[in-house]
Coordinates of N, CA and C in Angstrom, one line a residue:
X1 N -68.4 63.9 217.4 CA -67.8 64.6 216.3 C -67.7 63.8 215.1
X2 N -67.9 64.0 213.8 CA -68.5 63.9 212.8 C -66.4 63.6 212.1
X3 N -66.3 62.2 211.8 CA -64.9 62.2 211.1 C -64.6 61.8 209.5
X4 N -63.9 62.5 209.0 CA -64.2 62.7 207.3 C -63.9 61.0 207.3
X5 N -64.5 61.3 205.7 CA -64.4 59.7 204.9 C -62.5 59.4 204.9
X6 N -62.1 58.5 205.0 CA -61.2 57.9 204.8 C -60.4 57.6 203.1
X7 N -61.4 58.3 202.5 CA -61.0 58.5 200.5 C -60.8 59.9 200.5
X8 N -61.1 60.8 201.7 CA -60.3 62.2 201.5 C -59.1 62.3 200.9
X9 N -59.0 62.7 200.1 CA -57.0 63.2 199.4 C -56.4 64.2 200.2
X10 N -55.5 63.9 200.2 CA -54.9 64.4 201.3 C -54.5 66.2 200.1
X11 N -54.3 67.5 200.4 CA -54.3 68.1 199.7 C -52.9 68.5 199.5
X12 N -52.5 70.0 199.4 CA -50.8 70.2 198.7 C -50.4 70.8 200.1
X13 N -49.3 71.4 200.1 CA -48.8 71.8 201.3 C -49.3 73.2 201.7
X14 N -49.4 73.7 203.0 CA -49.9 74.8 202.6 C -49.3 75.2 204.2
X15 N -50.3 76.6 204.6 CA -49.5 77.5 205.9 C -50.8 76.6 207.1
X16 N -50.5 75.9 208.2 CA -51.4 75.6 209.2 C -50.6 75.6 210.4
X17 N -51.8 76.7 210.9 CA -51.2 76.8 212.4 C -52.3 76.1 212.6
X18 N -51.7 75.0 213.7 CA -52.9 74.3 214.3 C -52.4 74.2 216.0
X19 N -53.6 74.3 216.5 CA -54.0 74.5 217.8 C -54.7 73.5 218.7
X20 N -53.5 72.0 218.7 CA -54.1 70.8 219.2 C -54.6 70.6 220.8
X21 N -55.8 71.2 221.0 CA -55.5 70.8 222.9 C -55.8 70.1 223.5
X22 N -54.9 68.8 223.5 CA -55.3 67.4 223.5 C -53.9 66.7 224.3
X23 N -54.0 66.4 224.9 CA -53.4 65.8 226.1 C -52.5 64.9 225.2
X24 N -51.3 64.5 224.9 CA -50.4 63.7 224.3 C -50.7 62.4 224.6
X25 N -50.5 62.3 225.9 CA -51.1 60.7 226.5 C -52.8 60.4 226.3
X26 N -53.2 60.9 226.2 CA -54.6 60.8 225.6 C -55.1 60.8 224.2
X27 N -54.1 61.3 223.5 CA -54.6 61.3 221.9 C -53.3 61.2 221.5
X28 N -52.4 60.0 221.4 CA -51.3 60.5 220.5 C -51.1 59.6 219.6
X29 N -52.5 59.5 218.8 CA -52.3 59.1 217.2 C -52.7 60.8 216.9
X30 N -53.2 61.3 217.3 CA -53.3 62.5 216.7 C -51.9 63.5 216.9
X31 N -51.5 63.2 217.7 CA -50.4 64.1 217.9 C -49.1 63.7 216.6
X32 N -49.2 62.0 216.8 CA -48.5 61.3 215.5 C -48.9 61.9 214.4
X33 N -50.0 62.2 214.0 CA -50.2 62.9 212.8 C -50.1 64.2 212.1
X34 N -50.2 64.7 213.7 CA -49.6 66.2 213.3 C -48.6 66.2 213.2
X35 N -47.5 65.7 214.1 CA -46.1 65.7 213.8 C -45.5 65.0 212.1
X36 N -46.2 64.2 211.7 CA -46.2 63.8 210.4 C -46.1 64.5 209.3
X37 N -46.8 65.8 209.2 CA -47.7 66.8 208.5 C -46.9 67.8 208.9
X38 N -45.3 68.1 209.2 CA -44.5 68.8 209.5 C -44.5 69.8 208.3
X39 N -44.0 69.3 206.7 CA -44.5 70.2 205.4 C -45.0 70.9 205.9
X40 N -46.7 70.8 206.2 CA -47.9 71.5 206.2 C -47.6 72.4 207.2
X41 N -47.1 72.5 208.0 CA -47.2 73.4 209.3 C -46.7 74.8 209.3
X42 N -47.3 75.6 209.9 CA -47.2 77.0 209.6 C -46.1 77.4 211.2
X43 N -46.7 76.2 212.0 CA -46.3 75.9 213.2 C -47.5 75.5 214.4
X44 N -47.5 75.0 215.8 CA -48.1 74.0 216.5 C -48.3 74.7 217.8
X45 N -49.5 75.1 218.1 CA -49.6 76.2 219.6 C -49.8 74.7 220.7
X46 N -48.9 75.1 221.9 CA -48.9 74.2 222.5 C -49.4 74.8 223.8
X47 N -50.5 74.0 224.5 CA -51.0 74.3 224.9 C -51.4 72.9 226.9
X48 N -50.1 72.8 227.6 CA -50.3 71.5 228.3 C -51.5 72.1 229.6
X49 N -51.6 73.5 229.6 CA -52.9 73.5 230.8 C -53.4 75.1 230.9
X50 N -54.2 75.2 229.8 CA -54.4 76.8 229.6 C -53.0 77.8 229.4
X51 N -51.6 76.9 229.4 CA -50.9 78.1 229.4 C -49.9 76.7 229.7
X52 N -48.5 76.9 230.4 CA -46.8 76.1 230.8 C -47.6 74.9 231.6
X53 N -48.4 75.3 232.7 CA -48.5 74.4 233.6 C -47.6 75.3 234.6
X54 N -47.8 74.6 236.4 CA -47.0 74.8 237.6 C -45.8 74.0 237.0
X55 N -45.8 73.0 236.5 CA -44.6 72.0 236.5 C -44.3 71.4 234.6
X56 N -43.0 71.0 234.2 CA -43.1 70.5 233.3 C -43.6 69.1 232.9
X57 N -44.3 69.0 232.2 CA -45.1 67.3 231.4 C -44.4 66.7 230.8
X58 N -43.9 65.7 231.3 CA -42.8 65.1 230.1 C -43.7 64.6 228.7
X59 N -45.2 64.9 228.8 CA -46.0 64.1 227.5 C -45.3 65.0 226.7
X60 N -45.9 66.2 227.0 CA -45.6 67.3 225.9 C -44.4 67.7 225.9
X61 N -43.1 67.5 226.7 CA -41.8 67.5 226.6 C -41.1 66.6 225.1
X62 N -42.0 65.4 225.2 CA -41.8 64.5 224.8 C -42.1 65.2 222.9
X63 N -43.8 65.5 222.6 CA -44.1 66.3 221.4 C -43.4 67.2 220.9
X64 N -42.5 68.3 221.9 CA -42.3 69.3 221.7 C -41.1 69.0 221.1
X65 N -40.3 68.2 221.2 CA -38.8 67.8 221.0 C -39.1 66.9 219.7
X66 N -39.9 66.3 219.3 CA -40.6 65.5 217.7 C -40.9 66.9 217.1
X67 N -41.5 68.0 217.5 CA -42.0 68.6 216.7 C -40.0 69.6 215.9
X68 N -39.7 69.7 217.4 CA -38.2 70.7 216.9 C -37.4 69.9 215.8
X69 N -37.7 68.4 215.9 CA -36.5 67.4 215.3 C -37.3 67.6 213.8
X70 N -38.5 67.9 213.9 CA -39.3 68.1 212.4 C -39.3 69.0 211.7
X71 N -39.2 70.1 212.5 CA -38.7 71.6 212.0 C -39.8 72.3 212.3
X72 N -40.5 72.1 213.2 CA -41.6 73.0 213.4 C -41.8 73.9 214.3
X73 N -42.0 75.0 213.8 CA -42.5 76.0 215.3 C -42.9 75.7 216.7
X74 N -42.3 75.6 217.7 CA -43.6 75.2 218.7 C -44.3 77.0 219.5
X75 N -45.0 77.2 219.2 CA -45.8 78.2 219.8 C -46.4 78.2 221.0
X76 N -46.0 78.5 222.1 CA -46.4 78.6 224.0 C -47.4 79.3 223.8
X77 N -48.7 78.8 224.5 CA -49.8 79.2 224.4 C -50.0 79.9 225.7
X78 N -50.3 81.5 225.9 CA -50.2 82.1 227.3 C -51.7 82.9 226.9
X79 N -52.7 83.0 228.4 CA -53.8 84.0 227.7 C -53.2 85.3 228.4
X80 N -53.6 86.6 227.4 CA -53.1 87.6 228.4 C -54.6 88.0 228.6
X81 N -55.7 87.3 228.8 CA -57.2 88.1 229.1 C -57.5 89.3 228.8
X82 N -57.3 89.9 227.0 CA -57.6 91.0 226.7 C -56.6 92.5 227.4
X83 N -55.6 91.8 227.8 CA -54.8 92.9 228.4 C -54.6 93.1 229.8
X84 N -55.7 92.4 230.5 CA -55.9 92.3 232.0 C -54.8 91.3 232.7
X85 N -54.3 90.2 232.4 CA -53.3 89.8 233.2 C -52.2 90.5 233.2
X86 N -51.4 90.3 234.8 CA -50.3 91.6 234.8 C -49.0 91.1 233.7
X87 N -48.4 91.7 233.2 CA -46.5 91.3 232.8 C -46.0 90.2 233.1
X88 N -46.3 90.7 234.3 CA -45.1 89.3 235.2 C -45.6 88.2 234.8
X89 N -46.9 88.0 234.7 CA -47.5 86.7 235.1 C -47.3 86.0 233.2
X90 N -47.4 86.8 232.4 CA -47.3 86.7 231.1 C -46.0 86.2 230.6
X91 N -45.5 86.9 231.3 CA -43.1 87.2 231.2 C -43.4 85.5 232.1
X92 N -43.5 85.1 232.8 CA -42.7 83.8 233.6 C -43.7 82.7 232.8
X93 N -44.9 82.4 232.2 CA -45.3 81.7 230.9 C -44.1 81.4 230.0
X94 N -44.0 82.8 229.2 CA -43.2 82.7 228.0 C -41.5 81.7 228.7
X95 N -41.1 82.5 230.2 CA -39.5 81.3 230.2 C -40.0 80.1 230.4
X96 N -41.3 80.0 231.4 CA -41.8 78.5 231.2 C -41.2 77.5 229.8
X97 N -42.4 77.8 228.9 CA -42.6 77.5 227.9 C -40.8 77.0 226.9
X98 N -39.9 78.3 227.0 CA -38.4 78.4 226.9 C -37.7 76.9 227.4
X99 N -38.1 77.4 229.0 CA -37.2 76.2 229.8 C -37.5 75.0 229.3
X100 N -39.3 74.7 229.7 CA -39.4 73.1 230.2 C -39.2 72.9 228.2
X101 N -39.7 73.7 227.7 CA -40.7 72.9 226.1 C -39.7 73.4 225.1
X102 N -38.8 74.0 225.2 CA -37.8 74.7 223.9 C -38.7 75.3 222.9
X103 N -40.3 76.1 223.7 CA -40.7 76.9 222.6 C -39.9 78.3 222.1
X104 N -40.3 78.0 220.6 CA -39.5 79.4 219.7 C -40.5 80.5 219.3
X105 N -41.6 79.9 220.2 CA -42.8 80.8 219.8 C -43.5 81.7 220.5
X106 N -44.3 82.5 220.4 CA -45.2 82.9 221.6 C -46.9 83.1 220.9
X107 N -47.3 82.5 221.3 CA -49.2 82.0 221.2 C -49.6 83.4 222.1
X108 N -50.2 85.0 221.7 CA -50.9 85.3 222.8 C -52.3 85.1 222.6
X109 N -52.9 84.5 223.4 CA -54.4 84.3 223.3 C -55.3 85.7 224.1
X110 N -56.4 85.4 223.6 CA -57.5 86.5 224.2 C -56.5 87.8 224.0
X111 N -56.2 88.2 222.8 CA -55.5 89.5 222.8 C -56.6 90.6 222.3
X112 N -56.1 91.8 222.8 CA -57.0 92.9 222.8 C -57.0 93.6 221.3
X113 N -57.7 93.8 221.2 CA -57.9 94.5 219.5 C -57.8 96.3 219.4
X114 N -57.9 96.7 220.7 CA -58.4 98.5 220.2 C -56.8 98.9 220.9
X115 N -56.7 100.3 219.7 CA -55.2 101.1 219.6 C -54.8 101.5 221.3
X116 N -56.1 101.2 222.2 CA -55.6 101.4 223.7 C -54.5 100.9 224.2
X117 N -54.6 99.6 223.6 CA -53.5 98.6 224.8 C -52.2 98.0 223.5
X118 N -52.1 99.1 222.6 CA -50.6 98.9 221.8 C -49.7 98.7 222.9
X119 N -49.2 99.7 223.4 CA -48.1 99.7 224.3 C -47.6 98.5 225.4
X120 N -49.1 98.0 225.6 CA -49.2 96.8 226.8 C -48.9 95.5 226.2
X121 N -49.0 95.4 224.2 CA -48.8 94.3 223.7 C -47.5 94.4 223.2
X122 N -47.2 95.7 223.0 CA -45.6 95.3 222.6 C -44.7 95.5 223.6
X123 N -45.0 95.8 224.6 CA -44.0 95.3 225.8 C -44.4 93.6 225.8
X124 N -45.1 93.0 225.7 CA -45.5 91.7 226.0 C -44.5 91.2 224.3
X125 N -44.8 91.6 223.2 CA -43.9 91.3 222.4 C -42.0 91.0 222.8
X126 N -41.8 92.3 223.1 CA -40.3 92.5 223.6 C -39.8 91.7 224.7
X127 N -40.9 91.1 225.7 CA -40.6 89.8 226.5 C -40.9 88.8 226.0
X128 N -41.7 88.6 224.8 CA -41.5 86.9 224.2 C -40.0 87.1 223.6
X129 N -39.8 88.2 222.6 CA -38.2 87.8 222.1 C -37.4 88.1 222.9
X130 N -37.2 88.2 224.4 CA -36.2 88.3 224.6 C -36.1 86.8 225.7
X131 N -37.2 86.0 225.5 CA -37.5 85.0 226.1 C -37.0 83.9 224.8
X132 N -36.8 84.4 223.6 CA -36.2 83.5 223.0 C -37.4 83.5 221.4
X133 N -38.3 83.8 221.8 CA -39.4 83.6 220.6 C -38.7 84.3 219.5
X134 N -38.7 83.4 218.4 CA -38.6 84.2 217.1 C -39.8 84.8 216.3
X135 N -41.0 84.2 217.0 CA -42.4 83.8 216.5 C -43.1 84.8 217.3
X136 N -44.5 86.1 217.3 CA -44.9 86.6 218.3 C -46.2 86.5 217.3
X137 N -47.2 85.6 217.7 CA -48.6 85.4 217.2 C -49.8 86.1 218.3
X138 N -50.4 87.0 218.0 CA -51.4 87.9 218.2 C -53.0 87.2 218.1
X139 N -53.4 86.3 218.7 CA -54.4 85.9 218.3 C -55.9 87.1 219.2
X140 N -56.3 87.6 218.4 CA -57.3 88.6 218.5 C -58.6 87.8 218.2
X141 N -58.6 87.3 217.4 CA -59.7 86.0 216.8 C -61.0 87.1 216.0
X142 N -60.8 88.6 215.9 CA -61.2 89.4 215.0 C -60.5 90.4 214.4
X143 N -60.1 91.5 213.6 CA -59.7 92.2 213.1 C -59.1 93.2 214.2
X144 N -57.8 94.2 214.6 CA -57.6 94.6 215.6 C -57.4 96.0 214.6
X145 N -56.7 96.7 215.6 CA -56.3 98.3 214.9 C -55.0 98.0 214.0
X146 N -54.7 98.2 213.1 CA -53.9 98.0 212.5 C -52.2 98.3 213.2
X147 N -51.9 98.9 213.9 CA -51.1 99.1 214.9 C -50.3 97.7 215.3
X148 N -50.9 96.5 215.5 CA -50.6 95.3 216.3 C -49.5 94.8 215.0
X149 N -49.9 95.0 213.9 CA -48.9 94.7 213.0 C -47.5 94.9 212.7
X150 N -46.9 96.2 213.8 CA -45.5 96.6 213.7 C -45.3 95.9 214.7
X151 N -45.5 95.0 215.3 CA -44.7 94.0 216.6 C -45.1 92.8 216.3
X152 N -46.1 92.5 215.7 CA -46.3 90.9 216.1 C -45.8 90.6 214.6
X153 N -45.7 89.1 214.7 CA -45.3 88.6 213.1 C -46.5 88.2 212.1
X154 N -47.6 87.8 213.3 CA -48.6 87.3 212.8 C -50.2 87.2 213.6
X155 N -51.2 88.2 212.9 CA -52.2 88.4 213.4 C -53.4 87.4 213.3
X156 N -54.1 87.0 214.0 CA -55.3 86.1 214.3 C -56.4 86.9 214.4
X157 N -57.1 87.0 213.0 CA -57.9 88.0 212.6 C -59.6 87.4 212.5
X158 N -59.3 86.5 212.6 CA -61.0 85.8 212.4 C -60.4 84.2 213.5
X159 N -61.5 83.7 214.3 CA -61.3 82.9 215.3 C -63.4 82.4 215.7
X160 N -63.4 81.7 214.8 CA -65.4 81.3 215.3 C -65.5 80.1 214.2
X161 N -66.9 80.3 214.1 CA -67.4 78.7 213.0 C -67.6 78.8 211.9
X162 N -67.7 77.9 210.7 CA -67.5 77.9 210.0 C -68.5 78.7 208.8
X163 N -70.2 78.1 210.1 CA -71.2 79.5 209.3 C -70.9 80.9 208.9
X164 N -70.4 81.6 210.5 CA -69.9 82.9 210.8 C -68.7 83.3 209.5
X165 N -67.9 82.6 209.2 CA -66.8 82.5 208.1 C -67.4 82.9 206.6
X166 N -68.1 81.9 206.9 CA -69.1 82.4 205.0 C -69.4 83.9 204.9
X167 N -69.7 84.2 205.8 CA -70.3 86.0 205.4 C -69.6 86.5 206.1
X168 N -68.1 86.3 206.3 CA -67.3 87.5 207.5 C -66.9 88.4 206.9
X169 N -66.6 89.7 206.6 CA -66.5 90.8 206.4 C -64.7 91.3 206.8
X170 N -64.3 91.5 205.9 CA -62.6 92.0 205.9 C -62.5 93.0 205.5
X171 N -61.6 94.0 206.3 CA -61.7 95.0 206.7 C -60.5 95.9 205.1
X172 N -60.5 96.6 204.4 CA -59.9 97.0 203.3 C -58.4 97.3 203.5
X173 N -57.9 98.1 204.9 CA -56.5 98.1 205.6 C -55.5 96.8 205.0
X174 N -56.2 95.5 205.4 CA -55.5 94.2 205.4 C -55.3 94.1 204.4
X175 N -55.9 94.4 202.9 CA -54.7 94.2 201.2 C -54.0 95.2 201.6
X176 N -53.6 96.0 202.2 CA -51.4 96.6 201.9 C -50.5 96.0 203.3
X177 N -51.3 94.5 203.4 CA -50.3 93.8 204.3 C -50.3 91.9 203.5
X178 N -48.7 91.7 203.6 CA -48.7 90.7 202.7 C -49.8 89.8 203.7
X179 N -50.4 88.6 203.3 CA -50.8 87.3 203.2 C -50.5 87.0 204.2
X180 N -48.6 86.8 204.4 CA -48.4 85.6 205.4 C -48.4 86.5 206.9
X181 N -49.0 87.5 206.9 CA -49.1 87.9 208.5 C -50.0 88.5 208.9
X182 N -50.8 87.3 208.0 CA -52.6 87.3 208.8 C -53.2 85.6 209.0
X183 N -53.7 85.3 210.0 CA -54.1 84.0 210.1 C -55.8 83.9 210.6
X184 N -56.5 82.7 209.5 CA -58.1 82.6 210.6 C -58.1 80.7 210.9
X185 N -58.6 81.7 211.9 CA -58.8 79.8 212.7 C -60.9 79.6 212.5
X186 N -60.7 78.6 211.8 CA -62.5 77.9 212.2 C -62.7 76.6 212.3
X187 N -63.4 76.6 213.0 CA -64.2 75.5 213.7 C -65.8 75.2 213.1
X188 N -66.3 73.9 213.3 CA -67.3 73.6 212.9 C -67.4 72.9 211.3
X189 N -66.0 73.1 210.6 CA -66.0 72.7 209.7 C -66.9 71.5 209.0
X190 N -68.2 71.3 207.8 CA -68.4 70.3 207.7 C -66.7 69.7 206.8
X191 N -67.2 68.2 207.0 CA -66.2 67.4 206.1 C -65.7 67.6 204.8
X192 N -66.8 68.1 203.9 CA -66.8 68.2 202.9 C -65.9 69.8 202.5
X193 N -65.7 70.6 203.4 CA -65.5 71.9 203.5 C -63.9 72.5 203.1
X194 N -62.9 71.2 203.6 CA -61.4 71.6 204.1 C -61.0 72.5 202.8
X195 N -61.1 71.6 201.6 CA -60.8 72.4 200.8 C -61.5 73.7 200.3
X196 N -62.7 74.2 200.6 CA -63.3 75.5 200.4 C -63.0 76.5 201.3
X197 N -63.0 76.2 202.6 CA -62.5 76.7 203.9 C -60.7 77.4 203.4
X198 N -59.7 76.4 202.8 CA -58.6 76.9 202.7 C -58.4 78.0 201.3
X199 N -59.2 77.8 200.0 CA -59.3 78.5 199.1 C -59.6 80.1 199.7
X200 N -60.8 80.1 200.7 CA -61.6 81.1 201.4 C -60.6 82.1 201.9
X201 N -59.7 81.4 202.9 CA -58.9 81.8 203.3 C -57.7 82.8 202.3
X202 N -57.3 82.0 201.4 CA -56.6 82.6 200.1 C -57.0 83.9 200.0
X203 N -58.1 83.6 199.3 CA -59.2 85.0 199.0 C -59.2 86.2 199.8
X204 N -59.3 86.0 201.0 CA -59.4 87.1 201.7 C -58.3 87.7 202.8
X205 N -56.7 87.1 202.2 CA -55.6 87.4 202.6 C -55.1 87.2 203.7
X206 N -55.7 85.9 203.7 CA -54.5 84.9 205.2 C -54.1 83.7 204.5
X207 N -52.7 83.8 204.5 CA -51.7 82.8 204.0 C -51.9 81.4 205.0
X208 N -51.9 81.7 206.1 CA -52.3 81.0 207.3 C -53.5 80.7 208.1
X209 N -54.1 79.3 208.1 CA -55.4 79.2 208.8 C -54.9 77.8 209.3
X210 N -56.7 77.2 209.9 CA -56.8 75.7 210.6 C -58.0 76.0 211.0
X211 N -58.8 74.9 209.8 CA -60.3 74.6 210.0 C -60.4 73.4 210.2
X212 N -61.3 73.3 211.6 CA -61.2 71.5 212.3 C -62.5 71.2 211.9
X213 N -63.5 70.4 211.9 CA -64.5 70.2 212.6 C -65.1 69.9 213.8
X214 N -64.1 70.2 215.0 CA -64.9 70.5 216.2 C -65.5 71.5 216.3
X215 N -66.6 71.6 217.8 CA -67.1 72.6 217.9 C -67.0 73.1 219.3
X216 N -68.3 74.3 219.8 CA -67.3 74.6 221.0 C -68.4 74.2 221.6
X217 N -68.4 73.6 223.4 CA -67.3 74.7 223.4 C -65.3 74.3 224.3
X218 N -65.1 73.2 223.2 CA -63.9 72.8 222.6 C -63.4 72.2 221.4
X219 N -63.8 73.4 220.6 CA -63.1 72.9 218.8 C -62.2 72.5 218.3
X220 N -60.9 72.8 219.9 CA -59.9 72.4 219.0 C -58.8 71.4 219.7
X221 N -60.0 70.4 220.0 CA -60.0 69.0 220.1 C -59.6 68.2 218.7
X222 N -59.7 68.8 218.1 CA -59.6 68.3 216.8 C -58.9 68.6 215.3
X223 N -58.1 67.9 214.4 CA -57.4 68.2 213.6 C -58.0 68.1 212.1
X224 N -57.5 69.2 211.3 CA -57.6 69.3 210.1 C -58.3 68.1 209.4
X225 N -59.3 68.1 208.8 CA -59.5 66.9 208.2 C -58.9 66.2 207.4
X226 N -58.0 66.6 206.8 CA -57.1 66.0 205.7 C -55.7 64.8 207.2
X227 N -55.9 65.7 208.1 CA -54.6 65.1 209.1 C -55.5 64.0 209.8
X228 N -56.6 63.9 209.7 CA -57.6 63.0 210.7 C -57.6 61.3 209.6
X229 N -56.7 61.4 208.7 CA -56.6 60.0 208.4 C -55.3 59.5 208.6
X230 N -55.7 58.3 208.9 CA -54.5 57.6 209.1 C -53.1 57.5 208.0
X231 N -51.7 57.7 208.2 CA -51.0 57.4 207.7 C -50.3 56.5 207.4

């Protein structure tokens, strides 16, 4: 993987959810960096093994509690597999996450986009907040039925590479919804990009993004270019 020049300027503050899935004990100058970049953070999906883990990590026990002392969201990353995993299994994630990691968030991954399974995501909403989440992030990683927007705080509307990004197509619904509760995640980013990538984003009404340059098929190995220099 390809790491920007070290004369990058670091840019202004802005909305980044970023999505580090990177082992603490294995990368924790990068983890130092995110937690650094606390300003910038929109908030931090935490992620210690597809989801809580069987058991708690004291690595990421360890992040999770730097990240709270910084002020930052921590976001529990649970997949609900497009609607197919049952409740239960969804519901005992989110206390996970509560217990071991003092998340205030809820990360749902692989969420379902069609007006079918409203009902199935906002019962899944109603058990992140009552598991404590103040935060219920919808990551669809494309445009969903506009419905998902009276429950969740914040939609994950575009999720691919940074080619796919240049010509992606936004749907007219999304201008009579503010900015900050729409988010795109890309990957593939060239170096030279961060700043075009985050303007892009502006443009097309997500206050919130995180463009890495990794790619898949694990992109998000890797942090923001502007966070990938040392402080």
């Amino acid at each position: 993987m390809t790491r920007p020049s070290s004369r990058q300027p670091r840019p202004p503050s802005r909305q980044l959810l970023v999505p580090l899935y990177e082992h603490p004990a294995e990368r924790p100058d990068a983890w130092r960096r995110l937690i650094a970049a606390a300003p910038d953070l929109y908030g931090v999906v935490l992620n210690p093994a597809s989801g809580p883990g069987a058991a708690p990590d004291p690595h990421f026990a360890e992040v999770a509690g730097r990240l709270r002392e910084a002020g930052v969201r921590i976001l529990g990353y649970t997949d609900t597999d497009y609607g197919r995993r049952p409740h239960a299994a969804v519901a005992q994630d989110l206390l996970r996450y509560r217990d071991w990691y003092g998340a205030d968030g809820a990360f749902f991954d692989q969420a379902a986009a069609d007006a079918g399974l409203l009902a199935h995501y906002s019962r899944l909403a109603v058990a992140a907040r009552a598991a404590g989440a103040g935060t219920v992030v919808l990551n669809h990683g494309l445009h969903p039925y506009p419905g998902y927007l009276d429950f969740a705080d914040l939609l994950v509307t575009f999720e691919n590479s940074w080619a796919a990004y240049e010509n992606a197509e936004i749907p007219e619904w999304t201008a009579h919804h503010p900015p900050e509760r729409f988010c795109h995640l890309i990957h593939g980013l060239p170096e030279t990009c961060a700043e075009a990538a985050a303007e892009l984003a502006r443009q097309r009404g997500a206050a919130v993004h995180c463009a890495v340059p990794g790619t898949a098929p694990h992109p998000w190995d890797a942090l923001p270019p502007f966070l990938e220099i040392p402080r």
